[in-house]
PDB file of C-alpha atoms in Angstrom:
ATOM      1  CA  SER P 264     -14.575 -28.130 -32.765  1.00  0.00           C
ATOM      2  CA  GLY P 265     -13.087 -24.895 -32.774  1.00  0.00           C
ATOM      3  CA  VAL P 266     -14.283 -21.010 -31.770  1.00  0.00           C
ATOM      4  CA  THR P 267     -17.585 -20.501 -33.451  1.00  0.00           C
ATOM      5  CA  ASN P 268     -18.037 -17.078 -33.400  1.00  0.00           C
ATOM      6  CA  ASN P 269     -14.958 -16.744 -35.501  1.00  0.00           C
ATOM      7  CA  ALA P 270     -13.567 -14.452 -33.130  1.00  0.00           C
ATOM      8  CA  ALA P 271      -9.774 -14.603 -34.165  1.00  0.00           C
ATOM      9  CA  LEU P 272      -7.830 -15.230 -30.692  1.00  0.00           C
ATOM     10  CA  PRO P 273      -5.626 -12.150 -30.039  1.00  0.00           C
ATOM     11  CA  CYS P 274      -1.913 -12.154 -31.560  1.00  0.00           C
ATOM     12  CA  GLY P 275      -0.003 -14.957 -30.525  1.00  0.00           C
ATOM     13  CA  LEU P 276      -2.022 -17.179 -28.738  1.00  0.00           C
ATOM     14  CA  SER P 277      -3.709 -20.211 -30.614  1.00  0.00           C
ATOM     15  CA  PHE P 278      -7.016 -22.517 -30.157  1.00  0.00           C
ATOM     16  CA  ASN P 279      -6.584 -26.418 -30.811  1.00  0.00           C
ATOM     17  CA  THR P 280      -9.737 -27.922 -32.352  1.00  0.00           C
ATOM     18  CA  GLY P 281      -9.022 -31.452 -31.445  1.00  0.00           C
ATOM     19  CA  THR P 282      -7.859 -31.038 -27.587  1.00  0.00           C
ATOM     20  CA  GLY P 283      -9.800 -27.587 -26.996  1.00  0.00           C
ATOM     21  CA  THR P 284      -6.412 -25.555 -25.991  1.00  0.00           C
ATOM     22  CA  ILE P 285      -5.997 -22.335 -26.205  1.00  0.00           C
ATOM     23  CA  SER P 286      -2.322 -21.863 -25.649  1.00  0.00           C
ATOM     24  CA  GLY P 287       0.805 -19.473 -26.501  1.00  0.00           C
ATOM     25  CA  THR P 288       2.717 -16.355 -25.730  1.00  0.00           C
ATOM     26  CA  PRO P 289       0.953 -12.811 -25.772  1.00  0.00           C
ATOM     27  CA  GLN P 290       3.443 -10.438 -27.969  1.00  0.00           C
ATOM     28  CA  ASN P 291       4.373  -7.243 -27.158  1.00  0.00           C
ATOM     29  CA  GLY P 292       2.959  -4.109 -28.819  1.00  0.00           C
ATOM     30  CA  CYS P 293      -0.340  -6.484 -29.680  1.00  0.00           C
ATOM     31  CA  THR P 294      -2.971  -4.327 -30.392  1.00  0.00           C
ATOM     32  CA  ASP P 295      -5.792  -6.940 -29.465  1.00  0.00           C
ATOM     33  CA  THR P 296      -5.956  -5.401 -26.333  1.00  0.00           C
ATOM     34  CA  ALA P 297      -9.907  -5.403 -25.606  1.00  0.00           C
ATOM     35  CA  ASN P 298     -11.873  -7.854 -23.583  1.00  0.00           C
ATOM     36  CA  GLU P 299     -13.560  -9.880 -25.875  1.00  0.00           C
ATOM     37  CA  THR P 300     -15.542 -12.906 -25.459  1.00  0.00           C
ATOM     38  CA  TYR P 301     -15.233 -16.609 -27.167  1.00  0.00           C
ATOM     39  CA  THR P 302     -17.759 -19.576 -27.377  1.00  0.00           C
ATOM     40  CA  ILE P 303     -16.110 -22.604 -27.614  1.00  0.00           C
ATOM     41  CA  THR P 304     -17.951 -25.689 -28.768  1.00  0.00           C
ATOM     42  CA  VAL P 305     -17.054 -29.205 -27.807  1.00  0.00           C
ATOM     43  CA  ASN P 306     -19.380 -31.532 -30.039  1.00  0.00           C
ATOM     44  CA  HIS P 307     -19.515 -35.806 -29.002  1.00  0.00           C
ATOM     45  CA  GLY P 308     -19.998 -38.195 -31.273  1.00  0.00           C
ATOM     46  CA  SER P 309     -21.392 -37.333 -34.921  1.00  0.00           C
ATOM     47  CA  THR P 310     -24.008 -36.356 -36.984  1.00  0.00           C
ATOM     48  CA  SER P 311     -24.926 -39.857 -38.277  1.00  0.00           C
ATOM     49  CA  TYR P 312     -25.287 -41.223 -34.968  1.00  0.00           C
ATOM     50  CA  ASP P 313     -28.719 -40.441 -33.223  1.00  0.00           C
ATOM     51  CA  TRP P 314     -26.585 -39.804 -29.862  1.00  0.00           C
ATOM     52  CA  ASN P 315     -24.440 -36.813 -31.265  1.00  0.00           C
ATOM     53  CA  ARG P 316     -23.990 -33.913 -28.475  1.00  0.00           C
ATOM     54  CA  SER P 317     -22.500 -30.566 -28.366  1.00  0.00           C
ATOM     55  CA  GLN P 318     -21.663 -28.299 -25.414  1.00  0.00           C
ATOM     56  CA  SER P 319     -21.019 -24.600 -25.774  1.00  0.00           C
ATOM     57  CA  PHE P 320     -19.348 -22.450 -22.947  1.00  0.00           C
ATOM     58  CA  GLU P 321     -18.250 -18.743 -22.875  1.00  0.00           C
ATOM     59  CA  VAL P 322     -14.184 -17.808 -21.985  1.00  0.00           C
ATOM     60  CA  THR P 323     -13.734 -13.667 -21.745  1.00  0.00           C
ATOM     61  CA  PHE P 324     -10.107 -12.358 -21.788  1.00  0.00           C
ATOM     62  CA  GLY P 325      -7.663  -9.774 -23.574  1.00  0.00           C
ATOM     63  CA  ILE P 326      -4.301  -8.946 -24.101  1.00  0.00           C
ATOM     64  CA  GLY P 327      -3.072  -6.227 -21.102  1.00  0.00           C
ATOM     65  CA  PRO P 328      -0.660  -3.760 -21.286  1.00  0.00           C
ATOM     66  CA  ALA P 329       2.538  -4.729 -20.010  1.00  0.00           C
ATOM     67  CA  VAL P 330       3.079  -3.790 -16.205  1.00  0.00           C
ATOM     68  CA  PRO P 331       5.169  -1.273 -15.225  1.00  0.00           C
ATOM     69  CA  VAL P 332       7.299  -1.982 -12.386  1.00  0.00           C
ATOM     70  CA  VAL P 333       8.658   1.199 -10.175  1.00  0.00           C
ATOM     71  CA  SER P 334      12.056   0.663  -7.877  1.00  0.00           C
ATOM     72  CA  TYR P 335      13.133   2.592  -5.008  1.00  0.00           C
ATOM     73  CA  ASP P 336      16.570   2.709  -3.211  1.00  0.00           C
ATOM     74  CA  ALA P 337      17.247  -0.289  -0.846  1.00  0.00           C
ATOM     75  CA  ALA P 338      18.228   2.353   1.664  1.00  0.00           C
ATOM     76  CA  ASP P 339      15.102   4.146   1.613  1.00  0.00           C
ATOM     77  CA  THR P 340      13.048   1.349   2.514  1.00  0.00           C
ATOM     78  CA  THR P 341      13.168   1.114   6.374  1.00  0.00           C
ATOM     79  CA  GLN P 342      12.204   4.592   7.731  1.00  0.00           C
ATOM     80  CA  THR P 343      11.741   5.460  11.352  1.00  0.00           C
ATOM     81  CA  TYR P 344       9.719   8.901  11.399  1.00  0.00           C
ATOM     82  CA  THR P 345       8.242  11.138  14.181  1.00  0.00           C
ATOM     83  CA  ARG P 346       4.717  11.601  14.583  1.00  0.00           C
ATOM     84  CA  GLY P 347       4.226  15.505  13.372  1.00  0.00           C
ATOM     85  CA  VAL P 348       7.179  15.546  11.646  1.00  0.00           C
ATOM     86  CA  ALA P 349       7.063  15.808   8.100  1.00  0.00           C
ATOM     87  CA  ILE P 350       9.153  13.306   6.222  1.00  0.00           C
ATOM     88  CA  THR P 351      11.864  13.578   3.597  1.00  0.00           C
ATOM     89  CA  PRO P 352      10.078  12.480  -0.179  1.00  0.00           C
ATOM     90  CA  ILE P 353      10.996   9.452  -1.218  1.00  0.00           C
ATOM     91  CA  ALA P 354      10.959   9.518  -4.978  1.00  0.00           C
ATOM     92  CA  PRO P 355      10.965   6.137  -7.066  1.00  0.00           C
ATOM     93  CA  THR P 356      14.488   5.446  -8.778  1.00  0.00           C
ATOM     94  CA  GLY P 357      13.640   3.869 -11.765  1.00  0.00           C
ATOM     95  CA  ILE P 358      10.113   2.490 -13.624  1.00  0.00           C
ATOM     96  CA  THR P 359       9.732  -0.127 -16.786  1.00  0.00           C
ATOM     97  CA  HIS P 360       7.215   0.463 -19.122  1.00  0.00           C
ATOM     98  CA  THR P 361       6.590   4.214 -18.314  1.00  0.00           C
ATOM     99  CA  GLY P 362       4.099   3.995 -21.389  1.00  0.00           C
ATOM    100  CA  ASN P 363       1.722   1.929 -19.669  1.00  0.00           C
ATOM    101  CA  LEU P 364       2.477   3.432 -16.126  1.00  0.00           C
ATOM    102  CA  HIS P 365      -1.085   4.725 -15.192  1.00  0.00           C
ATOM    103  CA  HIS P 366      -1.461   4.784 -11.300  1.00  0.00           C
ATOM    104  CA  PHE P 367       0.511   4.238  -8.231  1.00  0.00           C
ATOM    105  CA  THR P 368      -1.461   2.321  -5.006  1.00  0.00           C
ATOM    106  CA  THR P 369      -0.678   1.413  -1.644  1.00  0.00           C
ATOM    107  CA  TYR P 370      -1.224  -1.887  -0.018  1.00  0.00           C
ATOM    108  CA  PRO P 371      -2.109  -1.737   3.052  1.00  0.00           C
ATOM    109  CA  PRO P 372      -2.734   1.887   2.895  1.00  0.00           C
ATOM    110  CA  LEU P 373       0.234   4.462   4.203  1.00  0.00           C
ATOM    111  CA  PRO P 374      -0.358   5.577   7.843  1.00  0.00           C
ATOM    112  CA  ALA P 375      -2.452   9.046   8.149  1.00  0.00           C
ATOM    113  CA  GLY P 376      -0.664  12.180   6.798  1.00  0.00           C
ATOM    114  CA  LEU P 377       1.622   9.628   4.207  1.00  0.00           C
ATOM    115  CA  THR P 378       0.350   9.707   0.724  1.00  0.00           C
ATOM    116  CA  VAL P 379       2.451   8.284  -2.512  1.00  0.00           C
ATOM    117  CA  ASP P 380       1.810  10.631  -5.309  1.00  0.00           C
ATOM    118  CA  ASN P 381      -0.790   9.429  -8.007  1.00  0.00           C
ATOM    119  CA  THR P 382       1.992  10.293 -11.428  1.00  0.00           C
ATOM    120  CA  THR P 383       5.353   9.992  -9.626  1.00  0.00           C
ATOM    121  CA  GLY P 384       5.275   7.616  -7.469  1.00  0.00           C
ATOM    122  CA  GLN P 385       6.859   9.620  -4.643  1.00  0.00           C
ATOM    123  CA  ILE P 386       5.948   9.557  -0.913  1.00  0.00           C
ATOM    124  CA  SER P 387       5.298  12.397   1.285  1.00  0.00           C
ATOM    125  CA  GLY P 388       3.841  14.450   3.711  1.00  0.00           C
ATOM    126  CA  THR P 389       3.427  14.390   7.852  1.00  0.00           C
ATOM    127  CA  PRO P 390       2.444  11.008   9.912  1.00  0.00           C
ATOM    128  CA  THR P 391      -0.553  12.144  11.908  1.00  0.00           C
ATOM    129  CA  VAL P 392      -0.632   8.841  13.759  1.00  0.00           C
ATOM    130  CA  ASN P 393       1.402   6.488  15.979  1.00  0.00           C
ATOM    131  CA  GLN P 394       2.507   3.614  14.068  1.00  0.00           C
ATOM    132  CA  SER P 395       4.333   0.109  15.152  1.00  0.00           C
ATOM    133  CA  THR P 396       6.513  -0.991  12.307  1.00  0.00           C
ATOM    134  CA  ALA P 397       4.844  -2.231   9.715  1.00  0.00           C
ATOM    135  CA  ILE P 398       5.003  -3.385   5.975  1.00  0.00           C
ATOM    136  CA  PHE P 399       4.024  -1.347   3.038  1.00  0.00           C
ATOM    137  CA  LYS P 400       3.849  -1.616  -0.866  1.00  0.00           C
ATOM    138  CA  VAL P 401       4.208   0.269  -2.938  1.00  0.00           C
ATOM    139  CA  LYS P 402       2.661  -0.731  -6.410  1.00  0.00           C
ATOM    140  CA  SER P 403       2.589   0.408 -10.177  1.00  0.00           C
ATOM    141  CA  CYS P 404      -0.123  -0.574 -12.102  1.00  0.00           C
ATOM    142  CA  ASN P 405      -1.481  -0.225 -16.077  1.00  0.00           C
ATOM    143  CA  SER P 406      -4.653   1.383 -17.258  1.00  0.00           C
ATOM    144  CA  TRP P 407      -6.201  -2.214 -16.545  1.00  0.00           C
ATOM    145  CA  ASN P 408      -5.793  -1.920 -13.167  1.00  0.00           C
ATOM    146  CA  ILE P 409      -2.918  -4.907 -13.184  1.00  0.00           C
ATOM    147  CA  CYS P 410      -0.110  -3.686 -10.426  1.00  0.00           C
ATOM    148  CA  SER P 411       3.012  -4.781  -9.892  1.00  0.00           C
ATOM    149  CA  ALA P 412       4.426  -6.751  -6.800  1.00  0.00           C
ATOM    150  CA  GLY P 413       5.335  -3.642  -5.218  1.00  0.00           C
ATOM    151  CA  VAL P 414       8.169  -2.408  -3.406  1.00  0.00           C
ATOM    152  CA  PRO P 415       7.788  -3.339   0.257  1.00  0.00           C
ATOM    153  CA  PHE P 416       8.740  -0.506   2.821  1.00  0.00           C
ATOM    154  CA  THR P 417       9.365  -0.836   6.548  1.00  0.00           C
ATOM    155  CA  ILE P 418       8.076   2.659   8.406  1.00  0.00           C
ATOM    156  CA  THR P 419       7.404   2.952  12.315  1.00  0.00           C
ATOM    157  CA  ILE P 420       6.029   6.098  13.599  1.00  0.00           C
ATOM    158  CA  ASN P 421       7.134   7.253  16.442  1.00  0.00           C
ATOM    159  CA  GLU P 422       5.785   9.683  19.372  1.00  0.00           C
ATOM    160  CA  PRO P 423       7.248  12.774  19.758  1.00  0.00           C
ATOM    161  CA  ALA P 424       9.270  13.886  22.674  1.00  0.00           C
ATOM    162  CA  PRO P 425       7.066  15.303  25.372  1.00  0.00           C
ATOM    163  CA  VAL P 426       8.267  19.059  26.141  1.00  0.00           C
ATOM    164  CA  ILE P 427       7.459  20.605  29.397  1.00  0.00           C
ATOM    165  CA  SER P 428       7.613  24.084  31.048  1.00  0.00           C
ATOM    166  CA  TYR P 429       6.932  25.580  34.247  1.00  0.00           C
ATOM    167  CA  ALA P 430       5.708  29.403  34.841  1.00  0.00           C
ATOM    168  CA  ASP P 431       9.079  29.968  37.259  1.00  0.00           C
ATOM    169  CA  SER P 432      12.373  28.277  37.652  1.00  0.00           C
ATOM    170  CA  GLU P 433      11.719  29.341  41.383  1.00  0.00           C
ATOM    171  CA  TYR P 434       9.455  28.853  44.028  1.00  0.00           C
ATOM    172  CA  GLU P 435       9.875  29.439  47.839  1.00  0.00           C
ATOM    173  CA  PHE P 436       7.637  27.426  49.700  1.00  0.00           C
ATOM    174  CA  TYR P 437       7.385  28.161  53.683  1.00  0.00           C
ATOM    175  CA  LYS P 438       7.569  24.851  56.366  1.00  0.00           C
ATOM    176  CA  ASP P 439       4.030  23.302  57.151  1.00  0.00           C
ATOM    177  CA  VAL P 440       2.204  25.096  55.118  1.00  0.00           C
ATOM    178  CA  PRO P 441       0.832  23.830  52.128  1.00  0.00           C
ATOM    179  CA  ILE P 442       1.201  25.057  48.418  1.00  0.00           C
ATOM    180  CA  THR P 443      -0.371  25.883  45.771  1.00  0.00           C
ATOM    181  CA  PRO P 444       0.469  22.814  43.150  1.00  0.00           C
ATOM    182  CA  VAL P 445       2.106  23.818  40.370  1.00  0.00           C
ATOM    183  CA  VAL P 446       1.473  22.595  37.307  1.00  0.00           C
ATOM    184  CA  PRO P 447       3.604  21.759  34.286  1.00  0.00           C
ATOM    185  CA  THR P 448       2.523  22.899  30.567  1.00  0.00           C
ATOM    186  CA  SER P 449       3.069  19.679  28.123  1.00  0.00           C
ATOM    187  CA  THR P 450       3.619  20.062  24.587  1.00  0.00           C
ATOM    188  CA  GLY P 451       4.986  17.652  21.721  1.00  0.00           C
ATOM    189  CA  GLY P 452       4.176  13.843  22.828  1.00  0.00           C
ATOM    190  CA  VAL P 453       2.507  12.843  25.509  1.00  0.00           C
ATOM    191  CA  PRO P 454       4.923  11.808  28.980  1.00  0.00           C
ATOM    192  CA  SER P 455       4.460   8.165  29.773  1.00  0.00           C
ATOM    193  CA  SER P 456       6.209   9.081  32.874  1.00  0.00           C
ATOM    194  CA  TRP P 457       7.337  11.562  35.454  1.00  0.00           C
ATOM    195  CA  GLU P 458      10.610  11.877  37.200  1.00  0.00           C
ATOM    196  CA  VAL P 459      12.416  14.582  39.399  1.00  0.00           C
ATOM    197  CA  SER P 460      16.646  14.868  40.567  1.00  0.00           C
ATOM    198  CA  PRO P 461      17.658  15.192  43.169  1.00  0.00           C
ATOM    199  CA  THR P 462      14.516  13.913  45.590  1.00  0.00           C
ATOM    200  CA  LEU P 463      12.262  16.953  46.542  1.00  0.00           C
ATOM    201  CA  PRO P 464      12.315  18.389  49.771  1.00  0.00           C
ATOM    202  CA  THR P 465      10.317  16.024  52.368  1.00  0.00           C
ATOM    203  CA  GLY P 466       6.947  16.735  52.185  1.00  0.00           C
ATOM    204  CA  LEU P 467       6.112  17.186  48.608  1.00  0.00           C
ATOM    205  CA  SER P 468       5.959  14.951  45.473  1.00  0.00           C
ATOM    206  CA  LEU P 469       5.634  14.761  41.845  1.00  0.00           C
ATOM    207  CA  ARG P 470       2.686  13.225  40.577  1.00  0.00           C
TER     208      ARG P 470
END
């Protein structure tokens, strides 16, 4: 039968007392942005009958600020990085409704070591873990924490190449005399296999 708490609906919306329908299009620039609770009551029957009944329920909503939508250069949205190597920062190429921008977020969170600037949307950092190819969405959000659909980034983080060295470049061994193992120093990535060329002399092996 109407809005019983007499609160006016936000600008651009209306209430049909015949059907109980709330409809309309929220207007840009509407100042009725705060959440408000509206009590809606429906009457059954008439006060002239003994079976007259009424039923009420509450609905709460407000008109949120327009959602800012961020964009990036399509050429920047597929990246292959190396663990431990700083990336070239990636900045947005544009954003709509800049006045409503509150923060940026990603889903799922970016790989460890990479961050998105909460104010500018720039992606930067140094990846600290390997990452198989996965998709991460960078989203721009308004003050109501309502976020855009997000820009998908396809990111892969590879193991860095191993770097090995030996104490000397020349060694002299004697036939039939066990050698002291020659152990390399390995930096960079973790080696997955080892090989030597040409084949070591008979009796020596690489392991």
